[in-house]
Amino acid sequence: MRLDFQRLLSLPALLPAARAVLQSVTLDYGTFNGLANATAGIVYFRGIRYAEAPVGDLRWKAPVSPPTTHMGTVDATEYGDACIAINQATVTSGTSEDCLSVNIFIPYNTTAASKLPVLVYFHGGGFVAGDATTFPPENIIQGAASPLIFVTFQYRLGPLGFLGGSALKENGVLNAGLLDQKAGLEWLQRYIAQFGGDPRKVTIWGESAGAGATMFHLIANGGTNGNLFRAAMGDSPSLSFLPEYNSTYIEGVYSQFVGFTNCAGLDNSATVACLRALPADSIALAGNEVYLNRTAAIFAFGPYTDGVFIQQRPVEAFKSGAFARVPVLFGSNTDEGANWSASLADPAANTSNPLATQTTVYNFLAGQFATLTMESFNTAVAKYYPLEAYNNSFSLQGQQMYGELRYICSALLITGAATRFGLPGYQYHWDNPTIGSDHGEDLYAFFEGPEVFDTADQALFVAMRRWFTSFAISGEKPVAADAITWESNADRAKQLLKPVPVGGPEENTPAYYYAHLAWTDHLLHALLYPTAAPKPSAKLSMPMSTPVKAPADKSLGRELSGLRAAMGPLFWRARPSVVFLARIIKLRALVALGRWPDVPAALECAENDLGIALLAPTHPPPLYTTSTFHAVVTIHVLVLGVVCINESLIGWRPTPLAEGVLAVPLDHKHSLLFVRTTHPRVLYALGYLICAIARRYLVDRELKRKTFILEGLGVVDRDAVRELKVPRWAALATCK
């Protein structure tokens, strides 16, 4: 056989060129050379500066990102320094104030045109410690069903990231550590495409303080930062104590910090200038002294409301709709509160002490939530955490209260808010009897090697990696092959993450975890109004009490009769005014934008997608004029509520349901409910209305019995409220 050597030599020109590994990326301020590892299937870009060093005059200033100085060619194969932690009395090796770097890990065959989804991970550590370099990318990238990019950031910690007070407000910025994270996300929007990523497909994720950070980015700047990411995940999001930046607590921490330096006794601007001139060692020492002197506090520094980035507390923001409209996936562990109290130096706050009492538990919680009142604490113990439920153990009682308050209920808060506003919201509950279910132990699934775990745990970890990465890849839903379907949180279902034997029974099914979400509301009320009694809140999983009966009243009876007659056909018998409808439509538009005019939007729906929750506006918003009511009325009642149902109840325009009752749709499952009446006690008639709706629309769902909670009865006439002889915020109606 004759070989055509000339043709063979020309064959490479006819074949496609081998794909070059994207190992060097040129940005407008430098060229960064990474490390390609074919065995791992990853190209590592480590320690890329995303902002100027926040030192000197830039200490407690917003990050300057991207850097303004061209860096030339940079070796990006090694991690940058971690930020200075609170437990350092000096700047140790491997830590630095010059720490604002990003690490980017891309699949081996990525090109600049790949447009891969991006998963960003914020490390935990209570906002006072932690290091992005301790979260390797291999399990994330190799465990994904399709390619994605993994990113970690360093951000300022402790006093350098979260010192507050009026002096810094006037002469710097507040919550600098969170601003670092935001700058990192903005950096990704500008540059990630050059690493093969798609800036439109960024998902943020974190654990503990990192999950708290994702929560804060959801509500940042009034919930307007959704353009920086399309989905958010969090493992045990920290619902920190968030006082105002100029509160007594924050000003006290600031003064204490300054007192451990040589900058005390100056005016505000001079003090901050003095602090900026100190060496980093002095800052680290002062921060460590604050930490050591607050013996009942786990974390001495952390985020606070600043009026700009964090405009309101998470509970308020999520219930009012002031958060970014993106899908979310959050969860928590069974024993979130374990071992925290034992780490405290103050024996009066250490619930593990054999001499602990109920006051010890209070001291422990008050050390983390400074304005917690004893009255609110006692109410919570009596209603939700009786000591006998914890084998008369103050330690178990305290850890359950703390775990639910800081971590468990915040996951419920976020996913519940998402689904109430028509967004995908997924929850999980980590319960692992072999590895443990303490705070942070779910991270073994993502950042540890398989050699230390048994086959059941390894199988679970594979599914978890697929669930979390698929959520980031699709931006919509967690999916894992050979695993059960993870349902959205419409009915407060939680995916139970628990190992099962390979080939064994399918026990890993969705499970309900009814946390004491009411306890969060109790404490929130105590934090907002420390001199007031805590506001009762219903717990949906607890047995309901006997429905409240309306007191005898002939005029009320006549009005109830009229309303009940109108509810029969569920049809509006008297045409509402055009002004009334126009203003309701305007309100619907405001709600769609996440804005609630003068109304505390504490929306809460009963389980299984059906229920009602009423708001209690102190001053009812001017939705309609007096002429809308009967001419003889001088005292008006306005009740707002949300009807939750799987299918659209009323279509897409305001629809009358009964005399004086108008429903306005918000999305495919939520509708506002407006009531106008000539008598305050007609509020009781809402029970009949809800039952009528249930019978009318749920007859085919085999729901023979439903309990609804009416919460937040809003009545302008205070005397009329007292005549009701029931708490103004609680009344029950039961349908049979």
XYZ file of N, CA and C in Angstrom, residues 20 25 37 85 132 148 150 158 191 362 388 396 420 436 442 459 511 538 541 582 663 730:
66
model
N -7.517 25.224 24.000
C -6.535 25.710 24.964
C -7.191 25.867 26.327
N -5.979 35.019 32.419
C -7.067 35.951 32.137
C -6.553 37.374 32.302
N -5.122 21.991 36.677
C -4.923 20.643 37.201
C -5.853 19.705 36.445
N -8.951 38.244 62.335
C -10.069 37.729 63.128
C -10.070 38.346 64.518
N -11.812 32.244 53.660
C -12.300 31.664 52.411
C -11.416 30.537 51.907
N -20.064 24.250 36.340
C -20.320 25.544 36.956
C -19.027 26.057 37.551
N -17.058 28.016 40.707
C -17.164 28.204 42.157
C -16.267 29.366 42.568
N -14.722 41.410 62.197
C -14.536 42.037 63.496
C -14.653 43.549 63.444
N -16.426 41.160 35.560
C -15.291 40.388 35.057
C -15.523 38.889 34.889
N -31.702 32.909 80.701
C -31.975 34.295 80.293
C -30.672 35.065 80.074
N -39.989 21.294 81.589
C -40.250 19.854 81.637
C -40.172 19.211 80.249
N -30.404 22.015 77.841
C -31.165 21.655 76.646
C -32.185 22.725 76.295
N -44.633 33.024 49.944
C -45.789 33.908 50.082
C -45.848 34.924 48.961
N -23.424 13.811 63.417
C -23.888 14.825 64.348
C -24.689 15.883 63.630
N -23.332 20.061 58.645
C -23.784 19.727 57.296
C -22.725 20.062 56.252
N -23.485 8.485 50.207
C -24.608 8.544 49.272
C -25.432 9.809 49.487
N -40.037 15.992 55.229
C -40.540 15.965 56.603
C -40.877 17.375 57.039
N -49.523 33.209 66.985
C -50.011 31.835 66.934
C -48.974 30.921 66.316
N -48.580 24.837 64.205
C -48.558 23.404 64.434
C -49.130 23.014 65.787
N -60.046 52.101 42.049
C -58.826 52.694 41.513
C -57.713 52.701 42.556
N -61.787 41.192 47.119
C -60.503 40.504 47.015
C -59.731 41.042 45.825
N -55.739 38.743 68.345
C -55.953 37.298 68.216
C -57.418 36.937 68.314
